[in-house]
Amino acid sequence: MTLMQGYGMRVLAAYRPGHKFGPDLQGANLRPADVLLLEGTKAAFERLDRSVDLVPMGVPMDRPYRRSHASLASLVLLAVVALAAFGIADIAILSMIAVAVLLVTCCLDSDEAWGFLDGGILVLIFSMLIIGIGLQETGAVALVADTIAPSLNGLPPIFMLAAIYVMTSVLTEIVSNNAVAIVVTPLAISLAASIGVDPTPMAVAVMFGASASFATPIGYQTNTLVYGAGNYRFSDFLKIGVPMNIIVGIASVLIIPVIFPF
């Protein structure tokens, strides 16, 4: 791999089917069809593109960091968080203003801004919101909750707490967490009153269950964002998210009664 030194580039990784190069990439011998991951300057990649030694499979499109703008970008982010936290303006409006400031001050250009917009992810987010609103407005969520409620009545407090958490967690995987909390919280309070216990732990279970959404890419907006960026599959969320939901659920059911006794 000493060939790369002539181009002023560094080999980060190498791939050959059925072969492991080991840690010493610089001493490895290349064969036809080997694939290299290289690091270098823009000029180095241009020299490589003109050579006949290697065939570029892809050209890096990332632009160099604008270190002089880092403090301004950080200040804009802190301003958005602070103004939203104090209720001065809605975070959506503040975010759009922040993007405008970053564009005007050349922290990023329009090509970079548009390049980070993934049409497929936007369609998925909008579809998710439409489905959630549809389930909420048609009363489907309330119907599910009201149907399950009679079977929970009369359970011991700890089992009722667990059942409320599971119901909330399952519903929030397909519907907005806010909508689920609005529907399930009054139900949880009434169930607590029916067995004569403090409704606080039941309400806290709804709060945690509605927030712990890991099993689907449509359960929460951040799940959807990393779904596209990380090139994940729906099954990846099930493999990792379901165990996470179970772990958080067990921990919540055990700890909530300790902090908020029945």
PDB file of C-alpha atoms in Angstrom:
ATOM      1  CA  MET A   1       0.000   0.000   0.000  1.00  0.00           C
ATOM      2  CA  THR A   2       3.012   2.280  -0.245  1.00  0.00           C
ATOM      3  CA  LEU A   3       1.475   3.341  -3.551  1.00  0.00           C
ATOM      4  CA  MET A   4      -0.911   5.600  -1.643  1.00  0.00           C
ATOM      5  CA  GLN A   5       1.919   7.563  -0.101  1.00  0.00           C
ATOM      6  CA  GLY A   6       2.770   8.896  -3.539  1.00  0.00           C
ATOM      7  CA  TYR A   7      -0.667  10.461  -3.706  1.00  0.00           C
ATOM      8  CA  GLY A   8      -0.462  11.865  -0.187  1.00  0.00           C
ATOM      9  CA  MET A   9      -3.298   9.634   0.999  1.00  0.00           C
ATOM     10  CA  ARG A  10      -3.812   7.302   3.916  1.00  0.00           C
ATOM     11  CA  VAL A  11      -5.479   3.893   3.773  1.00  0.00           C
ATOM     12  CA  LEU A  12      -8.171   3.595   6.439  1.00  0.00           C
ATOM     13  CA  ALA A  13      -9.524   0.169   5.530  1.00  0.00           C
ATOM     14  CA  ALA A  14      -9.261  -2.508   2.876  1.00  0.00           C
ATOM     15  CA  TYR A  15     -11.660  -5.201   1.716  1.00  0.00           C
ATOM     16  CA  ARG A  16     -11.109  -8.454  -0.136  1.00  0.00           C
ATOM     17  CA  PRO A  17     -13.746 -11.202  -0.077  1.00  0.00           C
ATOM     18  CA  GLY A  18     -12.692 -14.026   2.229  1.00  0.00           C
ATOM     19  CA  HIS A  19      -9.493 -12.307   3.357  1.00  0.00           C
ATOM     20  CA  LYS A  20      -8.508 -10.377   6.486  1.00  0.00           C
ATOM     21  CA  PHE A  21      -5.779  -7.804   5.976  1.00  0.00           C
ATOM     22  CA  GLY A  22      -4.915  -7.378   9.633  1.00  0.00           C
ATOM     23  CA  PRO A  23      -3.805  -4.204  11.407  1.00  0.00           C
ATOM     24  CA  ASP A  24      -0.751  -3.500   9.207  1.00  0.00           C
ATOM     25  CA  LEU A  25      -2.416  -2.109   6.093  1.00  0.00           C
ATOM     26  CA  GLN A  26       0.690  -0.299   4.903  1.00  0.00           C
ATOM     27  CA  GLY A  27       2.540  -3.581   4.396  1.00  0.00           C
ATOM     28  CA  ALA A  28      -0.304  -5.393   2.624  1.00  0.00           C
ATOM     29  CA  ASN A  29      -0.074  -6.371  -1.037  1.00  0.00           C
ATOM     30  CA  LEU A  30      -2.964  -5.368  -3.259  1.00  0.00           C
ATOM     31  CA  ARG A  31      -4.697  -7.581  -5.791  1.00  0.00           C
ATOM     32  CA  PRO A  32      -7.171  -6.738  -8.552  1.00  0.00           C
ATOM     33  CA  ALA A  33     -10.689  -6.029  -7.262  1.00  0.00           C
ATOM     34  CA  ASP A  34      -9.500  -5.028  -3.765  1.00  0.00           C
ATOM     35  CA  VAL A  35     -11.493  -2.155  -2.318  1.00  0.00           C
ATOM     36  CA  LEU A  36      -9.829   0.628  -0.302  1.00  0.00           C
ATOM     37  CA  LEU A  37     -11.198   3.308   1.962  1.00  0.00           C
ATOM     38  CA  LEU A  38      -8.890   6.305   1.605  1.00  0.00           C
ATOM     39  CA  GLU A  39      -8.366   9.590   3.419  1.00  0.00           C
ATOM     40  CA  GLY A  40      -6.770  12.576   1.760  1.00  0.00           C
ATOM     41  CA  THR A  41      -7.105  16.122   0.536  1.00  0.00           C
ATOM     42  CA  LYS A  42      -9.244  17.224  -2.381  1.00  0.00           C
ATOM     43  CA  ALA A  43      -6.111  17.643  -4.497  1.00  0.00           C
ATOM     44  CA  ALA A  44      -5.009  14.113  -3.633  1.00  0.00           C
ATOM     45  CA  PHE A  45      -8.299  12.670  -4.812  1.00  0.00           C
ATOM     46  CA  GLU A  46      -8.037  14.679  -8.013  1.00  0.00           C
ATOM     47  CA  ARG A  47      -4.569  13.213  -8.659  1.00  0.00           C
ATOM     48  CA  LEU A  48      -5.908   9.733  -7.966  1.00  0.00           C
ATOM     49  CA  ASP A  49      -8.784  10.301 -10.375  1.00  0.00           C
ATOM     50  CA  ARG A  50      -6.293  11.096 -13.160  1.00  0.00           C
ATOM     51  CA  SER A  51      -4.139   8.042 -12.466  1.00  0.00           C
ATOM     52  CA  VAL A  52      -4.395   4.574 -13.976  1.00  0.00           C
ATOM     53  CA  ASP A  53      -3.314   2.718 -10.841  1.00  0.00           C
ATOM     54  CA  LEU A  54      -6.723   2.660  -9.154  1.00  0.00           C
ATOM     55  CA  VAL A  55     -10.327   3.124 -10.195  1.00  0.00           C
ATOM     56  CA  PRO A  56     -12.317   5.458  -7.893  1.00  0.00           C
ATOM     57  CA  MET A  57     -15.656   3.928  -6.893  1.00  0.00           C
ATOM     58  CA  GLY A  58     -16.907   7.108  -5.279  1.00  0.00           C
ATOM     59  CA  VAL A  59     -15.782  10.682  -4.766  1.00  0.00           C
ATOM     60  CA  PRO A  60     -16.198  12.199  -1.289  1.00  0.00           C
ATOM     61  CA  MET A  61     -18.679  15.056  -1.353  1.00  0.00           C
ATOM     62  CA  ASP A  62     -18.104  16.342   2.171  1.00  0.00           C
ATOM     63  CA  ARG A  63     -16.756  19.844   2.432  1.00  0.00           C
ATOM     64  CA  PRO A  64     -14.056  20.983   4.865  1.00  0.00           C
ATOM     65  CA  TYR A  65     -15.117  22.188   8.291  1.00  0.00           C
ATOM     66  CA  ARG A  66     -15.629  25.924   8.646  1.00  0.00           C
ATOM     67  CA  ARG A  67     -13.876  26.223  11.985  1.00  0.00           C
ATOM     68  CA  SER A  68     -14.280  30.002  12.096  1.00  0.00           C
ATOM     69  CA  HIS A  69     -18.084  29.589  12.076  1.00  0.00           C
ATOM     70  CA  ALA A  70     -18.234  26.951  14.825  1.00  0.00           C
ATOM     71  CA  SER A  71     -18.824  29.419  17.664  1.00  0.00           C
ATOM     72  CA  LEU A  72     -21.636  31.138  15.755  1.00  0.00           C
ATOM     73  CA  ALA A  73     -23.370  27.839  14.989  1.00  0.00           C
ATOM     74  CA  SER A  74     -23.107  26.819  18.655  1.00  0.00           C
ATOM     75  CA  LEU A  75     -24.513  30.171  19.763  1.00  0.00           C
ATOM     76  CA  VAL A  76     -27.468  29.823  17.393  1.00  0.00           C
ATOM     77  CA  LEU A  77     -28.233  26.348  18.761  1.00  0.00           C
ATOM     78  CA  LEU A  78     -28.072  27.542  22.372  1.00  0.00           C
ATOM     79  CA  ALA A  79     -30.323  30.489  21.519  1.00  0.00           C
ATOM     80  CA  VAL A  80     -32.961  28.184  20.032  1.00  0.00           C
ATOM     81  CA  VAL A  81     -32.934  25.925  23.094  1.00  0.00           C
ATOM     82  CA  ALA A  82     -32.999  28.810  25.574  1.00  0.00           C
ATOM     83  CA  LEU A  83     -35.764  30.780  23.853  1.00  0.00           C
ATOM     84  CA  ALA A  84     -37.892  27.651  23.458  1.00  0.00           C
ATOM     85  CA  ALA A  85     -37.290  26.619  27.083  1.00  0.00           C
ATOM     86  CA  PHE A  86     -38.475  29.996  28.393  1.00  0.00           C
ATOM     87  CA  GLY A  87     -41.528  29.907  26.126  1.00  0.00           C
ATOM     88  CA  ILE A  88     -40.577  33.030  24.188  1.00  0.00           C
ATOM     89  CA  ALA A  89     -41.438  31.399  20.863  1.00  0.00           C
ATOM     90  CA  ASP A  90     -42.370  28.030  19.400  1.00  0.00           C
ATOM     91  CA  ILE A  91     -39.372  25.811  18.737  1.00  0.00           C
ATOM     92  CA  ALA A  92     -40.484  25.181  15.129  1.00  0.00           C
ATOM     93  CA  ILE A  93     -40.427  28.914  14.369  1.00  0.00           C
ATOM     94  CA  LEU A  94     -37.126  29.346  16.196  1.00  0.00           C
ATOM     95  CA  SER A  95     -35.599  26.468  14.215  1.00  0.00           C
ATOM     96  CA  MET A  96     -36.564  28.042  10.890  1.00  0.00           C
ATOM     97  CA  ILE A  97     -35.113  31.379  12.007  1.00  0.00           C
ATOM     98  CA  ALA A  98     -31.933  29.575  13.068  1.00  0.00           C
ATOM     99  CA  VAL A  99     -31.594  27.928   9.643  1.00  0.00           C
ATOM    100  CA  ALA A 100     -32.008  31.329   7.994  1.00  0.00           C
ATOM    101  CA  VAL A 101     -29.281  32.781  10.229  1.00  0.00           C
ATOM    102  CA  LEU A 102     -26.916  29.904   9.394  1.00  0.00           C
ATOM    103  CA  LEU A 103     -27.529  30.407   5.669  1.00  0.00           C
ATOM    104  CA  VAL A 104     -27.057  34.184   5.791  1.00  0.00           C
ATOM    105  CA  THR A 105     -23.845  33.902   7.822  1.00  0.00           C
ATOM    106  CA  CYS A 106     -22.470  31.170   5.492  1.00  0.00           C
ATOM    107  CA  CYS A 107     -22.243  28.543   8.218  1.00  0.00           C
ATOM    108  CA  LEU A 108     -23.715  26.349   5.499  1.00  0.00           C
ATOM    109  CA  ASP A 109     -24.854  26.971   1.953  1.00  0.00           C
ATOM    110  CA  SER A 110     -28.115  26.154   0.231  1.00  0.00           C
ATOM    111  CA  ASP A 111     -26.743  23.031  -1.472  1.00  0.00           C
ATOM    112  CA  GLU A 112     -25.737  21.569   1.868  1.00  0.00           C
ATOM    113  CA  ALA A 113     -29.077  22.496   3.436  1.00  0.00           C
ATOM    114  CA  TRP A 114     -31.107  20.866   0.654  1.00  0.00           C
ATOM    115  CA  GLY A 115     -28.772  17.883   0.573  1.00  0.00           C
ATOM    116  CA  PHE A 116     -29.710  16.929   4.109  1.00  0.00           C
ATOM    117  CA  LEU A 117     -33.430  16.795   3.266  1.00  0.00           C
ATOM    118  CA  ASP A 118     -34.414  13.203   2.524  1.00  0.00           C
ATOM    119  CA  GLY A 119     -37.697  13.104   0.627  1.00  0.00           C
ATOM    120  CA  GLY A 120     -38.423   9.514   1.626  1.00  0.00           C
ATOM    121  CA  ILE A 121     -38.014  10.292   5.317  1.00  0.00           C
ATOM    122  CA  LEU A 122     -40.229  13.371   5.034  1.00  0.00           C
ATOM    123  CA  VAL A 123     -42.967  11.296   3.409  1.00  0.00           C
ATOM    124  CA  LEU A 124     -42.621   8.699   6.176  1.00  0.00           C
ATOM    125  CA  ILE A 125     -42.887  11.363   8.896  1.00  0.00           C
ATOM    126  CA  PHE A 126     -45.927  13.005   7.290  1.00  0.00           C
ATOM    127  CA  SER A 127     -47.591   9.623   6.782  1.00  0.00           C
ATOM    128  CA  MET A 128     -46.919   8.695  10.396  1.00  0.00           C
ATOM    129  CA  LEU A 129     -48.470  11.946  11.615  1.00  0.00           C
ATOM    130  CA  ILE A 130     -51.510  11.484   9.368  1.00  0.00           C
ATOM    131  CA  ILE A 131     -52.077   7.928  10.607  1.00  0.00           C
ATOM    132  CA  GLY A 132     -51.697   9.036  14.221  1.00  0.00           C
ATOM    133  CA  ILE A 133     -54.125  11.908  13.792  1.00  0.00           C
ATOM    134  CA  GLY A 134     -56.567   9.609  12.020  1.00  0.00           C
ATOM    135  CA  LEU A 135     -56.481   7.076  14.852  1.00  0.00           C
ATOM    136  CA  GLN A 136     -56.941   9.870  17.370  1.00  0.00           C
ATOM    137  CA  GLU A 137     -59.719  11.758  15.588  1.00  0.00           C
ATOM    138  CA  THR A 138     -61.747   8.641  14.759  1.00  0.00           C
ATOM    139  CA  GLY A 139     -61.613   7.534  18.381  1.00  0.00           C
ATOM    140  CA  ALA A 140     -59.705   4.336  17.583  1.00  0.00           C
ATOM    141  CA  VAL A 141     -57.186   4.895  20.384  1.00  0.00           C
ATOM    142  CA  ALA A 142     -59.930   5.646  22.898  1.00  0.00           C
ATOM    143  CA  LEU A 143     -61.847   2.561  21.716  1.00  0.00           C
ATOM    144  CA  VAL A 144     -58.825   0.329  22.310  1.00  0.00           C
ATOM    145  CA  ALA A 145     -58.219   1.830  25.748  1.00  0.00           C
ATOM    146  CA  ASP A 146     -61.879   1.575  26.778  1.00  0.00           C
ATOM    147  CA  THR A 147     -62.025  -2.035  25.576  1.00  0.00           C
ATOM    148  CA  ILE A 148     -59.005  -3.048  27.652  1.00  0.00           C
ATOM    149  CA  ALA A 149     -60.002  -1.065  30.769  1.00  0.00           C
ATOM    150  CA  PRO A 150     -62.674  -3.480  32.135  1.00  0.00           C
ATOM    151  CA  SER A 151     -60.163  -6.346  32.218  1.00  0.00           C
ATOM    152  CA  LEU A 152     -57.801  -4.224  34.327  1.00  0.00           C
ATOM    153  CA  ASN A 153     -60.383  -3.278  36.923  1.00  0.00           C
ATOM    154  CA  GLY A 154     -59.851  -5.084  40.221  1.00  0.00           C
ATOM    155  CA  LEU A 155     -56.239  -6.112  39.571  1.00  0.00           C
ATOM    156  CA  PRO A 156     -53.669  -5.684  42.354  1.00  0.00           C
ATOM    157  CA  PRO A 157     -52.007  -2.238  42.091  1.00  0.00           C
ATOM    158  CA  ILE A 158     -48.647  -3.515  40.854  1.00  0.00           C
ATOM    159  CA  PHE A 159     -50.268  -5.621  38.095  1.00  0.00           C
ATOM    160  CA  MET A 160     -52.527  -2.741  37.120  1.00  0.00           C
ATOM    161  CA  LEU A 161     -49.470  -0.484  36.909  1.00  0.00           C
ATOM    162  CA  ALA A 162     -47.711  -3.004  34.666  1.00  0.00           C
ATOM    163  CA  ALA A 163     -50.781  -3.410  32.442  1.00  0.00           C
ATOM    164  CA  ILE A 164     -51.185   0.353  32.040  1.00  0.00           C
ATOM    165  CA  TYR A 165     -47.513   0.688  31.145  1.00  0.00           C
ATOM    166  CA  VAL A 166     -47.691  -2.106  28.541  1.00  0.00           C
ATOM    167  CA  MET A 167     -50.858  -0.692  26.975  1.00  0.00           C
ATOM    168  CA  THR A 168     -49.341   2.787  26.759  1.00  0.00           C
ATOM    169  CA  SER A 169     -46.053   1.489  25.377  1.00  0.00           C
ATOM    170  CA  VAL A 170     -47.744  -0.559  22.646  1.00  0.00           C
ATOM    171  CA  LEU A 171     -50.058   2.269  21.585  1.00  0.00           C
ATOM    172  CA  THR A 172     -47.272   4.850  21.446  1.00  0.00           C
ATOM    173  CA  GLU A 173     -45.384   2.711  18.901  1.00  0.00           C
ATOM    174  CA  ILE A 174     -48.020   3.527  16.276  1.00  0.00           C
ATOM    175  CA  VAL A 175     -49.629   6.759  17.498  1.00  0.00           C
ATOM    176  CA  SER A 176     -48.270  10.087  18.711  1.00  0.00           C
ATOM    177  CA  ASN A 177     -47.114   9.853  22.319  1.00  0.00           C
ATOM    178  CA  ASN A 178     -49.048  13.014  23.136  1.00  0.00           C
ATOM    179  CA  ALA A 179     -52.286  11.519  21.821  1.00  0.00           C
ATOM    180  CA  VAL A 180     -51.754   8.297  23.762  1.00  0.00           C
ATOM    181  CA  ALA A 181     -51.029  10.193  26.981  1.00  0.00           C
ATOM    182  CA  ILE A 182     -54.158  12.318  26.561  1.00  0.00           C
ATOM    183  CA  VAL A 183     -56.350   9.230  26.119  1.00  0.00           C
ATOM    184  CA  VAL A 184     -54.760   6.841  28.628  1.00  0.00           C
ATOM    185  CA  THR A 185     -54.044   9.210  31.537  1.00  0.00           C
ATOM    186  CA  PRO A 186     -57.723   9.780  32.521  1.00  0.00           C
ATOM    187  CA  LEU A 187     -58.279   6.042  32.192  1.00  0.00           C
ATOM    188  CA  ALA A 188     -55.322   5.287  34.464  1.00  0.00           C
ATOM    189  CA  ILE A 189     -56.550   7.774  37.057  1.00  0.00           C
ATOM    190  CA  SER A 190     -60.068   6.306  37.067  1.00  0.00           C
ATOM    191  CA  LEU A 191     -58.700   2.763  37.409  1.00  0.00           C
ATOM    192  CA  ALA A 192     -56.578   3.844  40.378  1.00  0.00           C
ATOM    193  CA  ALA A 193     -59.631   5.432  41.994  1.00  0.00           C
ATOM    194  CA  SER A 194     -61.669   2.250  41.463  1.00  0.00           C
ATOM    195  CA  ILE A 195     -59.297   0.251  43.701  1.00  0.00           C
ATOM    196  CA  GLY A 196     -58.659   3.110  46.120  1.00  0.00           C
ATOM    197  CA  VAL A 197     -54.969   3.843  45.469  1.00  0.00           C
ATOM    198  CA  ASP A 198     -53.060   7.028  44.701  1.00  0.00           C
ATOM    199  CA  PRO A 199     -53.352   7.750  40.936  1.00  0.00           C
ATOM    200  CA  THR A 200     -49.881   9.333  40.807  1.00  0.00           C
ATOM    201  CA  PRO A 201     -47.925   6.102  40.082  1.00  0.00           C
ATOM    202  CA  MET A 202     -50.421   5.194  37.346  1.00  0.00           C
ATOM    203  CA  ALA A 203     -50.029   8.608  35.716  1.00  0.00           C
ATOM    204  CA  VAL A 204     -46.234   8.330  35.950  1.00  0.00           C
ATOM    205  CA  ALA A 205     -46.436   4.895  34.271  1.00  0.00           C
ATOM    206  CA  VAL A 206     -48.326   6.497  31.393  1.00  0.00           C
ATOM    207  CA  MET A 207     -45.686   9.208  31.175  1.00  0.00           C
ATOM    208  CA  PHE A 208     -42.827   6.705  30.974  1.00  0.00           C
ATOM    209  CA  GLY A 209     -44.691   4.307  28.685  1.00  0.00           C
ATOM    210  CA  ALA A 210     -45.541   7.085  26.233  1.00  0.00           C
ATOM    211  CA  SER A 211     -41.919   8.257  26.175  1.00  0.00           C
ATOM    212  CA  ALA A 212     -40.198   4.871  25.802  1.00  0.00           C
ATOM    213  CA  SER A 213     -40.755   4.197  22.121  1.00  0.00           C
ATOM    214  CA  PHE A 214     -37.962   2.100  20.652  1.00  0.00           C
ATOM    215  CA  ALA A 215     -39.547  -0.764  18.711  1.00  0.00           C
ATOM    216  CA  THR A 216     -40.628   0.951  15.475  1.00  0.00           C
ATOM    217  CA  PRO A 217     -39.186   3.706  13.262  1.00  0.00           C
ATOM    218  CA  ILE A 218     -42.552   5.495  13.397  1.00  0.00           C
ATOM    219  CA  GLY A 219     -42.882   5.448  17.181  1.00  0.00           C
ATOM    220  CA  TYR A 220     -41.166   8.795  17.553  1.00  0.00           C
ATOM    221  CA  GLN A 221     -39.721  11.427  15.233  1.00  0.00           C
ATOM    222  CA  THR A 222     -36.115  10.774  16.246  1.00  0.00           C
ATOM    223  CA  ASN A 223     -36.549   7.087  15.418  1.00  0.00           C
ATOM    224  CA  THR A 224     -37.707   8.103  11.955  1.00  0.00           C
ATOM    225  CA  LEU A 225     -34.764  10.446  11.422  1.00  0.00           C
ATOM    226  CA  VAL A 226     -32.112   7.824  12.253  1.00  0.00           C
ATOM    227  CA  TYR A 227     -34.074   5.217  10.267  1.00  0.00           C
ATOM    228  CA  GLY A 228     -33.068   6.876   7.013  1.00  0.00           C
ATOM    229  CA  ALA A 229     -29.684   8.256   8.046  1.00  0.00           C
ATOM    230  CA  GLY A 230     -28.464   4.893   9.332  1.00  0.00           C
ATOM    231  CA  ASN A 231     -29.959   2.867   6.461  1.00  0.00           C
ATOM    232  CA  TYR A 232     -31.802   0.690   8.976  1.00  0.00           C
ATOM    233  CA  ARG A 233     -34.571  -1.797   8.291  1.00  0.00           C
ATOM    234  CA  PHE A 234     -37.873  -2.010  10.145  1.00  0.00           C
ATOM    235  CA  SER A 235     -36.755  -5.322  11.645  1.00  0.00           C
ATOM    236  CA  ASP A 236     -33.648  -3.657  13.115  1.00  0.00           C
ATOM    237  CA  PHE A 237     -35.870  -1.581  15.379  1.00  0.00           C
ATOM    238  CA  LEU A 238     -37.774  -4.688  16.462  1.00  0.00           C
ATOM    239  CA  LYS A 239     -34.580  -6.601  17.278  1.00  0.00           C
ATOM    240  CA  ILE A 240     -33.123  -3.832  19.434  1.00  0.00           C
ATOM    241  CA  GLY A 241     -36.216  -1.860  20.405  1.00  0.00           C
ATOM    242  CA  VAL A 242     -38.373  -4.661  21.816  1.00  0.00           C
ATOM    243  CA  PRO A 243     -35.695  -5.754  24.354  1.00  0.00           C
ATOM    244  CA  MET A 244     -35.151  -2.090  25.248  1.00  0.00           C
ATOM    245  CA  ASN A 245     -38.888  -1.622  25.764  1.00  0.00           C
ATOM    246  CA  ILE A 246     -38.975  -4.689  28.010  1.00  0.00           C
ATOM    247  CA  ILE A 247     -35.959  -3.568  30.066  1.00  0.00           C
ATOM    248  CA  VAL A 248     -37.279  -0.026  30.526  1.00  0.00           C
ATOM    249  CA  GLY A 249     -40.758  -1.385  31.285  1.00  0.00           C
ATOM    250  CA  ILE A 250     -39.568  -3.772  34.006  1.00  0.00           C
ATOM    251  CA  ALA A 251     -37.372  -1.080  35.553  1.00  0.00           C
ATOM    252  CA  SER A 252     -40.219   1.444  35.501  1.00  0.00           C
ATOM    253  CA  VAL A 253     -42.776  -0.930  37.034  1.00  0.00           C
ATOM    254  CA  LEU A 254     -40.370  -1.837  39.843  1.00  0.00           C
ATOM    255  CA  ILE A 255     -39.102   1.672  40.605  1.00  0.00           C
ATOM    256  CA  ILE A 256     -42.249   3.798  40.205  1.00  0.00           C
ATOM    257  CA  PRO A 257     -44.007   2.335  43.296  1.00  0.00           C
ATOM    258  CA  VAL A 258     -40.877   2.938  45.348  1.00  0.00           C
ATOM    259  CA  ILE A 259     -40.745   6.647  44.497  1.00  0.00           C
ATOM    260  CA  PHE A 260     -44.515   7.120  44.234  1.00  0.00           C
ATOM    261  CA  PRO A 261     -46.140   4.659  46.671  1.00  0.00           C
ATOM    262  CA  PHE A 262     -49.663   3.413  46.068  1.00  0.00           C
TER     263      PHE A 262
END
